[in-house]
Tab-separated table of C-alpha atoms in Angstrom:
chain	number	residue	atom	x	y	z
A	1	MET	CA	-67.290	-51.920	78.329
A	2	THR	CA	-70.800	-52.760	77.189
A	3	VAL	CA	-72.445	-50.943	74.288
A	4	PRO	CA	-75.166	-49.370	76.503
A	5	THR	CA	-72.491	-48.007	78.838
A	6	ALA	CA	-70.605	-46.608	75.863
A	7	ARG	CA	-73.786	-44.905	74.681
A	8	VAL	CA	-74.342	-43.309	78.074
A	9	LEU	CA	-70.751	-42.094	78.251
A	10	ALA	CA	-70.917	-40.733	74.700
A	11	ALA	CA	-74.132	-38.867	75.505
A	12	LEU	CA	-72.608	-37.371	78.623
A	13	LEU	CA	-69.390	-36.461	76.793
A	14	ALA	CA	-71.368	-34.602	74.131
A	15	ASN	CA	-71.577	-31.792	76.660
A	16	PRO	CA	-69.577	-32.645	79.777
A	17	GLU	CA	-70.482	-29.383	81.499
A	18	ALA	CA	-74.213	-29.931	81.219
A	19	ASP	CA	-76.465	-31.397	83.876
A	20	ARG	CA	-78.402	-34.331	82.458
A	21	TYR	CA	-81.435	-36.079	83.891
A	22	GLY	CA	-82.815	-39.574	83.382
A	23	LEU	CA	-85.430	-38.972	80.678
A	24	ASP	CA	-82.993	-36.743	78.807
A	25	LEU	CA	-80.374	-39.489	78.800
A	26	MET	CA	-82.940	-42.111	77.829
A	27	GLN	CA	-83.795	-40.024	74.792
A	28	ALA	CA	-80.144	-39.384	73.935
A	29	THR	CA	-79.119	-43.016	74.232
A	30	ALA	CA	-82.338	-44.803	73.209
A	31	LEU	CA	-81.925	-46.984	76.281
A	32	ALA	CA	-84.779	-48.236	78.440
A	33	SER	CA	-85.008	-46.914	81.975
A	34	GLY	CA	-84.224	-50.362	83.363
A	35	THR	CA	-80.936	-50.369	81.465
A	36	LEU	CA	-79.997	-46.744	82.020
A	37	TYR	CA	-80.356	-46.335	85.775
A	38	PRO	CA	-78.166	-49.318	86.799
A	39	ILE	CA	-75.471	-47.942	84.482
A	40	LEU	CA	-75.768	-44.479	86.006
A	41	ARG	CA	-75.580	-45.961	89.511
A	42	ARG	CA	-72.423	-47.908	88.666
A	43	LEU	CA	-70.800	-44.853	87.159
A	44	VAL	CA	-71.699	-42.812	90.248
A	45	GLU	CA	-70.241	-45.496	92.526
A	46	ALA	CA	-67.098	-45.604	90.384
A	47	GLY	CA	-66.685	-41.845	90.806
A	48	TRP	CA	-67.179	-41.077	87.116
A	49	LEU	CA	-70.440	-39.219	87.699
A	50	THR	CA	-71.616	-36.759	90.266
A	51	THR	CA	-75.249	-36.057	91.036
A	52	ARG	CA	-77.231	-33.174	92.463
A	53	TRP	CA	-80.901	-32.568	93.106
A	54	GLU	CA	-82.748	-29.880	91.227
A	55	GLU	CA	-83.141	-26.805	93.404
A	56	VAL	CA	-86.897	-26.460	93.450
A	57	ASP	CA	-89.494	-26.421	96.157
A	58	PRO	CA	-91.515	-29.581	95.438
A	59	THR	CA	-94.569	-28.166	97.201
A	60	ALA	CA	-94.518	-24.913	95.254
A	61	GLN	CA	-93.762	-26.620	91.951
A	62	GLY	CA	-96.240	-29.438	92.542
A	63	ARG	CA	-93.679	-32.047	91.520
A	64	PRO	CA	-90.669	-33.782	93.054
A	65	ALA	CA	-87.175	-32.450	92.347
A	66	ARG	CA	-85.259	-34.088	89.537
A	67	ARG	CA	-81.822	-35.583	89.923
A	68	TYR	CA	-79.107	-34.317	87.607
A	69	TYR	CA	-76.023	-36.207	86.499
A	70	ARG	CA	-72.731	-34.788	85.327
A	71	LEU	CA	-69.338	-36.311	84.566
A	72	THR	CA	-66.631	-35.613	87.129
A	73	PRO	CA	-63.266	-34.412	85.765
A	74	GLU	CA	-61.918	-37.914	86.338
A	75	GLY	CA	-65.025	-39.307	84.683
A	76	VAL	CA	-64.465	-37.154	81.606
A	77	ALA	CA	-60.910	-38.428	81.245
A	78	GLN	CA	-61.851	-42.047	81.935
A	79	ALA	CA	-64.853	-41.937	79.616
A	80	ARG	CA	-62.811	-40.469	76.765
A	81	HIS	CA	-60.131	-43.062	77.286
A	82	ALA	CA	-62.655	-45.918	77.450
A	83	LEU	CA	-64.474	-44.787	74.314
A	84	ALA	CA	-61.216	-44.249	72.437
A	85	GLU	CA	-60.098	-47.732	73.409
A	86	MET	CA	-63.416	-49.162	72.326
A	87	ARG	CA	-63.244	-47.351	69.014
A	88	ALA	CA	-59.657	-48.455	68.429
A	89	SER	CA	-60.522	-52.059	69.173
A	90	THR	CA	-63.311	-52.044	66.607
A	91	VAL	CA	-61.404	-50.410	63.754
A	92	VAL	CA	-60.528	-52.750	60.896
A	93	PRO	CA	-56.961	-52.034	59.747
A	94	ASP	CA	-56.731	-50.731	56.158
A	95	PRO	CA	-54.278	-53.002	54.295
A	96	SER	CA	-53.672	-50.351	51.613
A	97	ARG	CA	-52.129	-47.955	54.148
A	98	PRO	CA	-48.370	-48.173	54.865
A	99	GLU	CA	-47.451	-49.685	58.232
A	100	SER	CA	-45.668	-46.532	59.348
A	101	ALA	CA	-48.867	-44.518	59.173
A	102	PRO	CA	-51.088	-44.640	62.228
A	103	ALA	CA	-53.728	-47.339	61.752
A	104	VAL	CA	-56.220	-45.653	64.033
A	105	ARG	CA	-57.375	-42.073	63.929
A	106	PRO	CA	-57.231	-40.459	67.370
A	107	ALA	CA	-60.692	-40.469	68.873
A	108	TRP	CA	-60.581	-37.183	70.697
B	1	MET	CA	-105.226	-45.447	85.979
B	2	SER	CA	-101.962	-45.779	84.048
B	3	LEU	CA	-100.304	-43.399	86.519
B	4	ARG	CA	-101.470	-45.585	89.392
B	5	ILE	CA	-100.081	-48.723	87.718
B	6	ALA	CA	-96.825	-46.930	86.972
B	7	ARG	CA	-96.514	-45.865	90.602
B	8	VAL	CA	-97.061	-49.424	91.798
B	9	LEU	CA	-94.390	-50.626	89.346
B	10	LEU	CA	-91.956	-47.942	90.524
B	11	ALA	CA	-92.501	-48.921	94.151
B	12	ALA	CA	-91.851	-52.559	93.229
B	13	ALA	CA	-88.754	-51.537	91.268
B	14	ALA	CA	-87.360	-49.515	94.168
B	15	ARG	CA	-87.793	-52.452	96.574
B	16	ARG	CA	-85.388	-54.489	94.468
B	17	TRP	CA	-82.512	-52.073	95.001
B	18	PRO	CA	-80.214	-51.927	98.054
B	19	GLY	CA	-82.005	-50.400	101.050
B	20	ASP	CA	-79.930	-47.234	101.287
B	21	LEU	CA	-80.693	-46.309	97.660
B	22	ARG	CA	-84.400	-47.050	97.519
B	23	GLU	CA	-85.794	-43.772	98.769
B	24	GLU	CA	-83.674	-41.507	96.600
B	25	LEU	CA	-84.187	-43.659	93.492
B	26	HIS	CA	-87.915	-43.756	94.055
B	27	GLN	CA	-87.910	-39.976	94.413
B	28	GLU	CA	-85.861	-39.585	91.236
B	29	TRP	CA	-88.095	-41.904	89.212
B	30	SER	CA	-91.246	-40.298	90.611
B	31	ALA	CA	-90.030	-36.914	89.389
B	32	GLU	CA	-89.520	-38.268	85.875
B	33	LEU	CA	-92.861	-40.058	86.006
B	34	HIS	CA	-94.502	-36.803	87.003
B	35	VAL	CA	-93.067	-35.106	83.924
B	36	LEU	CA	-94.400	-37.854	81.659
B	37	ALA	CA	-97.786	-37.713	83.378
B	38	GLU	CA	-97.986	-33.956	82.802
B	39	GLN	CA	-97.287	-34.562	79.121
B	40	ARG	CA	-100.038	-37.239	79.143
B	41	ARG	CA	-97.655	-39.791	77.688
B	42	HIS	CA	-99.345	-42.789	79.252
B	43	ALA	CA	-97.702	-45.522	77.207
B	44	ARG	CA	-94.242	-44.108	77.774
B	45	MET	CA	-95.005	-43.737	81.471
B	46	LEU	CA	-95.896	-47.410	81.731
B	47	ARG	CA	-92.856	-48.443	79.689
B	48	TYR	CA	-90.632	-46.321	81.938
B	49	ALA	CA	-91.963	-47.915	85.123
B	50	ALA	CA	-92.215	-51.457	83.752
B	51	SER	CA	-88.644	-51.419	82.477
B	52	LEU	CA	-87.401	-50.441	85.933
B	53	ALA	CA	-89.595	-53.064	87.579
B	54	VAL	CA	-88.149	-55.920	85.535
B	55	ALA	CA	-84.572	-54.673	85.220
B	56	ARG	CA	-81.657	-56.259	87.013
B	57	PRO	CA	-80.738	-53.703	89.663
B	58	VAL	CA	-77.234	-52.972	90.882
B	59	ARG	CA	-76.393	-55.435	93.604
B	60	ARG	CA	-74.009	-54.937	96.451
B	61	ALA	CA	-71.568	-57.515	97.697
B	62	ASP	CA	-73.013	-60.079	100.081
B	63	PRO	CA	-72.815	-58.421	103.513
B	64	VAL	CA	-72.493	-61.826	105.184
B	65	ALA	CA	-69.330	-62.409	103.230
B	66	ALA	CA	-67.741	-59.139	104.209
B	67	PRO	CA	-66.027	-60.265	107.421
B	68	LEU	CA	-64.394	-63.235	105.699
B	69	THR	CA	-60.824	-62.929	104.545
B	70	GLY	CA	-59.815	-63.781	100.989
B	71	ALA	CA	-58.536	-67.209	102.028
B	72	ALA	CA	-61.744	-67.962	103.932
B	73	ARG	CA	-63.853	-67.028	100.913
B	74	VAL	CA	-61.817	-69.305	98.683
B	75	ALA	CA	-62.073	-72.123	101.248
B	76	ARG	CA	-65.829	-71.597	101.428
B	77	LEU	CA	-66.142	-71.894	97.655
B	78	VAL	CA	-63.659	-74.735	97.207
B	79	LEU	CA	-64.413	-76.882	100.268
B	80	VAL	CA	-67.700	-75.942	101.908
B	81	ALA	CA	-69.807	-75.436	98.790
B	82	PRO	CA	-69.272	-78.901	97.212
B	83	VAL	CA	-69.783	-80.623	100.572
B	84	LEU	CA	-72.984	-78.645	101.016
B	85	ALA	CA	-74.066	-79.684	97.513
B	86	VAL	CA	-73.593	-83.369	98.386
B	87	LEU	CA	-75.411	-82.923	101.710
B	88	LEU	CA	-78.313	-81.243	99.939
B	89	LEU	CA	-78.446	-84.122	97.478
B	90	ILE	CA	-78.696	-86.535	100.413
B	91	ALA	CA	-81.469	-84.330	101.837
B	92	CYS	CA	-83.216	-84.650	98.465
B	93	LEU	CA	-83.062	-88.438	98.778
B	94	ILE	CA	-84.641	-88.316	102.232
B	95	ALA	CA	-87.321	-85.856	101.084
B	96	MET	CA	-88.037	-88.022	98.030
B	97	ASN	CA	-88.582	-91.072	100.260
B	98	LEU	CA	-91.006	-89.121	102.428
B	99	VAL	CA	-92.920	-87.656	99.482
B	100	VAL	CA	-93.134	-90.911	97.528
B	101	GLY	CA	-94.318	-92.674	100.691
B	102	LEU	CA	-97.118	-90.133	100.936
B	103	ILE	CA	-98.216	-89.824	97.312
B	104	ALA	CA	-97.732	-93.352	96.046
B	105	PRO	CA	-97.487	-95.759	98.974
B	106	GLU	CA	-98.857	-98.691	96.995
B	107	ASP	CA	-97.705	-97.697	93.499
B	108	PRO	CA	-101.260	-98.282	92.096
B	109	LEU	CA	-100.424	-97.256	88.523
B	110	GLY	CA	-97.323	-99.368	88.347
B	111	ILE	CA	-95.231	-96.238	87.855
B	112	ASP	CA	-92.274	-95.744	90.108
B	113	PRO	CA	-92.143	-92.006	90.868
B	114	GLN	CA	-88.939	-92.150	92.903
B	115	LEU	CA	-86.469	-90.950	90.303
B	116	PRO	CA	-88.668	-88.241	88.737
B	117	VAL	CA	-89.434	-86.855	92.207
B	118	LEU	CA	-85.775	-87.033	93.180
B	119	THR	CA	-84.759	-85.261	89.970
B	120	LEU	CA	-87.367	-82.568	90.607
B	121	PHE	CA	-85.922	-81.974	94.078
B	122	ALA	CA	-82.401	-82.008	92.643
B	123	LEU	CA	-83.427	-79.393	90.066
B	124	CYS	CA	-84.713	-77.143	92.845
B	125	THR	CA	-81.472	-77.771	94.738
B	126	ALA	CA	-79.510	-76.892	91.598
B	127	VAL	CA	-81.275	-73.520	91.404
B	128	LEU	CA	-80.450	-72.895	95.060
B	129	LEU	CA	-76.829	-73.905	94.527
B	130	ALA	CA	-76.496	-71.680	91.481
B	131	ARG	CA	-77.610	-68.762	93.646
B	132	LEU	CA	-75.270	-69.872	96.410
B	133	GLY	CA	-72.396	-70.102	93.942
B	134	ARG	CA	-73.183	-66.551	92.851
B	135	LYS	CA	-73.048	-65.322	96.444
B	136	TRP	CA	-70.040	-67.340	97.566
B	137	THR	CA	-67.891	-66.758	94.501
B	138	VAL	CA	-64.680	-64.780	94.346
B	139	ALA	CA	-63.642	-62.351	91.651
B	140	ALA	CA	-60.900	-64.160	89.769
B	141	ALA	CA	-59.465	-64.977	86.358
B	142	PRO	CA	-61.221	-67.750	84.403
B	143	VAL	CA	-58.669	-70.541	84.845
B	144	PRO	CA	-58.257	-70.422	88.662
B	145	LEU	CA	-61.978	-69.899	89.084
B	146	VAL	CA	-62.827	-72.871	86.875
B	147	LEU	CA	-60.281	-75.038	88.708
B	148	ALA	CA	-61.790	-73.943	92.031
B	149	VAL	CA	-65.230	-75.218	91.059
B	150	THR	CA	-64.298	-78.385	89.147
B	151	VAL	CA	-61.337	-80.025	90.930
B	152	PRO	CA	-63.076	-80.205	94.356
B	153	GLY	CA	-66.202	-81.670	92.751
B	154	PHE	CA	-64.115	-84.386	91.106
B	155	ALA	CA	-62.194	-85.054	94.335
B	156	PHE	CA	-65.320	-85.255	96.504
B	157	GLY	CA	-67.027	-87.506	93.979
B	158	VAL	CA	-64.100	-89.922	93.896
B	159	MET	CA	-63.769	-89.873	97.689
B	160	ALA	CA	-67.470	-90.614	98.093
B	161	GLN	CA	-67.107	-93.651	95.813
B	162	ALA	CA	-63.963	-94.728	97.657
B	163	VAL	CA	-66.000	-94.928	100.856
B	164	VAL	CA	-68.220	-97.514	99.146
B	165	GLY	CA	-65.354	-99.470	97.628
B	166	MET	CA	-62.363	-99.184	95.341
B	167	GLU	CA	-64.177	-101.014	92.530
B	168	LYS	CA	-66.645	-98.111	92.546
B	169	VAL	CA	-63.786	-95.683	92.084
B	170	THR	CA	-62.575	-97.659	89.086
B	171	GLN	CA	-66.097	-97.634	87.665
B	172	HIS	CA	-66.971	-93.963	88.233
B	173	ALA	CA	-63.733	-91.944	88.419
B	174	PRO	CA	-63.049	-91.933	84.635
B	175	SER	CA	-66.569	-90.617	84.022
B	176	TYR	CA	-66.124	-87.962	86.718
B	177	ALA	CA	-62.870	-86.921	85.064
B	178	VAL	CA	-64.559	-86.621	81.674
B	179	PHE	CA	-67.490	-84.676	83.108
B	180	PHE	CA	-65.385	-82.173	85.015
B	181	LEU	CA	-62.953	-81.740	82.112
B	182	GLY	CA	-65.857	-81.073	79.757
B	183	LEU	CA	-67.551	-78.799	82.249
B	184	GLY	CA	-64.265	-76.940	82.799
B	185	ALA	CA	-63.833	-76.368	79.072
B	186	ALA	CA	-67.367	-75.003	78.803
B	187	LEU	CA	-66.833	-72.821	81.875
B	188	ILE	CA	-63.855	-71.097	80.237
B	189	PHE	CA	-66.192	-69.852	77.491
B	190	VAL	CA	-68.842	-69.080	80.095
B	191	ALA	CA	-66.346	-66.938	82.022
B	192	ARG	CA	-65.460	-64.970	78.894
B	193	LEU	CA	-69.096	-64.336	78.063
B	194	ALA	CA	-69.881	-63.282	81.641
B	195	ALA	CA	-66.890	-60.933	81.693
B	196	ALA	CA	-68.229	-59.317	78.522
B	197	GLY	CA	-71.584	-58.742	80.231
B	198	ARG	CA	-73.341	-61.431	78.156
B	199	ARG	CA	-74.899	-63.249	81.097
B	200	ARG	CA	-77.753	-64.916	79.223
B	201	ALA	CA	-75.370	-66.299	76.624
B	202	ALA	CA	-73.092	-67.432	79.452
B	203	TRP	CA	-75.923	-69.341	81.121
B	204	SER	CA	-77.010	-70.876	77.808
B	205	VAL	CA	-73.500	-72.018	76.889
B	206	GLY	CA	-72.928	-73.276	80.430
B	207	ILE	CA	-76.122	-75.318	80.565
B	208	LEU	CA	-75.486	-76.755	77.111
B	209	GLY	CA	-71.855	-77.572	77.916
B	210	ALA	CA	-72.720	-79.165	81.257
B	211	THR	CA	-75.469	-81.259	79.642
B	212	LEU	CA	-73.116	-82.494	76.919
B	213	ALA	CA	-70.377	-83.279	79.443
B	214	ALA	CA	-72.838	-85.129	81.683
B	215	ASP	CA	-74.223	-87.048	78.705
B	216	VAL	CA	-70.762	-88.217	77.638
B	217	ALA	CA	-69.856	-89.110	81.225
B	218	VAL	CA	-73.013	-91.187	81.651
B	219	ILE	CA	-72.352	-92.944	78.340
B	220	LEU	CA	-68.842	-93.835	79.506
B	221	THR	CA	-70.153	-95.212	82.789
B	222	VAL	CA	-72.729	-97.378	81.046
B	223	LEU	CA	-70.365	-98.630	78.335
B	224	GLY	CA	-67.691	-99.353	80.931
B	225	ASP	CA	-69.888	-101.767	82.830
B	226	ASN	CA	-68.987	-105.240	81.611
B	227	ALA	CA	-71.768	-106.910	83.586
B	228	MET	CA	-74.288	-105.389	81.190
B	229	ALA	CA	-73.019	-107.202	78.107
B	230	GLU	CA	-76.168	-109.164	77.313
B	231	GLU	CA	-78.858	-106.708	78.303
B	232	SER	CA	-76.958	-103.551	77.526
B	233	PRO	CA	-78.834	-100.929	75.486
B	234	HIS	CA	-77.733	-100.318	71.916
B	235	PRO	CA	-74.995	-97.674	71.671
B	236	LEU	CA	-77.161	-95.745	69.203
B	237	SER	CA	-79.458	-94.887	72.102
B	238	ALA	CA	-76.521	-93.537	74.136
B	239	PRO	CA	-77.469	-89.829	73.895
B	240	VAL	CA	-80.667	-90.440	75.889
B	241	TRP	CA	-79.029	-92.407	78.693
B	242	LEU	CA	-78.467	-89.253	80.735
B	243	PHE	CA	-82.183	-88.455	80.588
B	244	THR	CA	-83.017	-92.079	81.370
B	245	ALA	CA	-80.759	-91.862	84.415
B	246	LEU	CA	-82.550	-88.685	85.507
B	247	THR	CA	-86.165	-89.638	84.828
B	248	ASP	CA	-86.361	-93.437	84.714
B	249	SER	CA	-88.015	-93.031	81.323
B	250	GLY	CA	-87.267	-95.447	78.538
B	251	PHE	CA	-87.246	-93.281	75.414
B	252	GLY	CA	-87.735	-96.545	73.519
B	253	LEU	CA	-85.510	-98.645	75.775
B	254	SER	CA	-86.825	-101.779	77.429
B	255	PRO	CA	-87.646	-101.687	81.155
B	256	MET	CA	-84.647	-103.913	81.842
B	257	GLN	CA	-82.328	-101.570	79.946
B	258	VAL	CA	-83.749	-98.587	81.848
B	259	PHE	CA	-83.175	-100.452	85.102
B	260	LEU	CA	-79.601	-101.340	84.152
B	261	ILE	CA	-78.731	-97.765	83.192
B	262	GLY	CA	-80.070	-96.471	86.509
B	263	ASP	CA	-78.308	-99.258	88.373
B	264	VAL	CA	-74.924	-98.519	86.821
B	265	VAL	CA	-75.112	-94.702	86.782
B	266	GLU	CA	-76.544	-94.525	90.324
B	267	LEU	CA	-76.662	-90.891	91.477
B	268	ASP	CA	-73.958	-89.614	89.126
B	269	ALA	CA	-76.363	-87.699	86.883
B	270	LEU	CA	-77.854	-85.872	89.877
B	271	LEU	CA	-74.386	-85.136	91.223
B	272	TYR	CA	-73.465	-83.623	87.842
B	273	LEU	CA	-76.634	-81.535	87.939
B	274	VAL	CA	-76.071	-79.929	91.343
B	275	LEU	CA	-72.320	-79.453	90.986
B	276	ALA	CA	-72.673	-77.944	87.515
B	277	ALA	CA	-75.242	-75.464	88.835
B	278	LEU	CA	-72.926	-74.451	91.668
B	279	ALA	CA	-70.010	-74.081	89.242
B	280	LEU	CA	-72.036	-72.041	86.755
B	281	GLY	CA	-73.314	-69.626	89.392
B	282	ALA	CA	-69.826	-69.133	90.792
B	283	VAL	CA	-68.045	-68.715	87.455
B	284	ILE	CA	-70.587	-66.327	85.941
B	285	ALA	CA	-70.738	-64.081	89.011
B	286	GLY	CA	-66.986	-64.300	89.705
B	287	SER	CA	-66.030	-63.441	86.134
B	288	ALA	CA	-68.491	-60.565	85.945
B	289	ALA	CA	-67.253	-59.252	89.294
B	290	ARG	CA	-63.638	-59.371	88.107
B	291	SER	CA	-64.587	-57.549	84.945
B	292	THR	CA	-66.298	-54.850	87.019
B	293	ALA	CA	-63.308	-54.551	89.319
B	294	LEU	CA	-61.011	-54.015	86.328
B	295	ASP	CA	-63.400	-51.601	84.613
B	296	PRO	CA	-66.179	-50.037	86.671
B	297	ALA	CA	-68.201	-49.317	83.555
B	298	ALA	CA	-68.015	-52.814	82.193
B	299	SER	CA	-70.489	-55.162	83.796
B	300	PRO	CA	-74.120	-55.013	84.777
B	301	ILE	CA	-73.557	-56.423	88.245
B	302	ALA	CA	-71.662	-55.141	91.216
B	303	PRO	CA	-68.462	-56.812	92.358
B	304	ALA	CA	-68.597	-59.906	94.468
B	305	PRO	CA	-66.133	-60.154	97.332
B	306	SER	CA	-62.646	-60.453	95.952
B	307	GLY	CA	-60.802	-63.537	97.030
B	308	GLY	CA	-57.356	-65.015	97.182
B	309	LEU	CA	-57.307	-66.795	93.857
B	310	SER	CA	-54.545	-65.625	91.573
B	311	ARG	CA	-55.638	-63.194	88.881
């Protein structure tokens, strides 16, 4: 998993029940739009994200409807697993700790 | 004004995505752009649109490849692609003859443009073949993928020399073996980098590795030619022989030495160029596609058609 993808997943996992939109996620992840949207599209196609359009009347509001993203239940589980794996793979083992003790703190 | 530029950039960005996604993505981005415009954040608006316009969009698998079975895709990569590369190189030779006949029929400056023109055409062909390799690749593990793009190149090269004569095989086959072994070793690293999503690094390592392998192979060919004993260039100049073979330039070598290098190496350097480009395109795309197939969140490109190579 790439670091930008991990950032997107972490931002979405911060509140899995919330609907997030592009600019919001750009701000949360500090990613450029050109990096963020391909990641979102891949996650949608993988079934990790679901999308819905904002329920507004574009004519009345004078602006187009926004698209919201949210993790699917499978996406939540997969994202947590992927981030935990990533975290575990980047932890440097502490030589002072006994071998019987767990080397990695559970991520979630 | 900035809103107008941003809209043009968004329209250009949307056109780069698959057709069925363009409209909805354009609508989504327009909504976000509208929010930024309302907040009068002009610089951010332009950054938002420009980033999308230059970004690498998600690509779908090649629709032409879809009807092919796994075995047919592998056959296309292993058999058709290298033959096509050789045919394109022959087409380059024909085109070079036509162009040189037009631009320098009498050679008034005493400069022979044949090899530089041929190399220019071969470079363009290499770019095309790299793109073809990307499209025709199969998602596979590094070792089978690297074997699929190096062994056929070696075999076709040796067979082509065998058509001319067995003494040519003796002269060129060891160099081909060295080149494809070196290229294969570099491609293993390239595959790892591509699988990790580091495509630019993969291309850089691949180009560097292929250049080094080609340089060593050309050196072996030149040193292995006994007929060059008296006029042979000094071994210290060996690193530039590849570039001499590609450009007909001396880099300090005498005209006779330049001629001898070109005469011994023949078209090997150009063959290395086009086959390395094909191999790089295939390995980078195939490795990235495999990585995506194993982990949907892993790679910045969509999967290429999966093939029958073992994983």
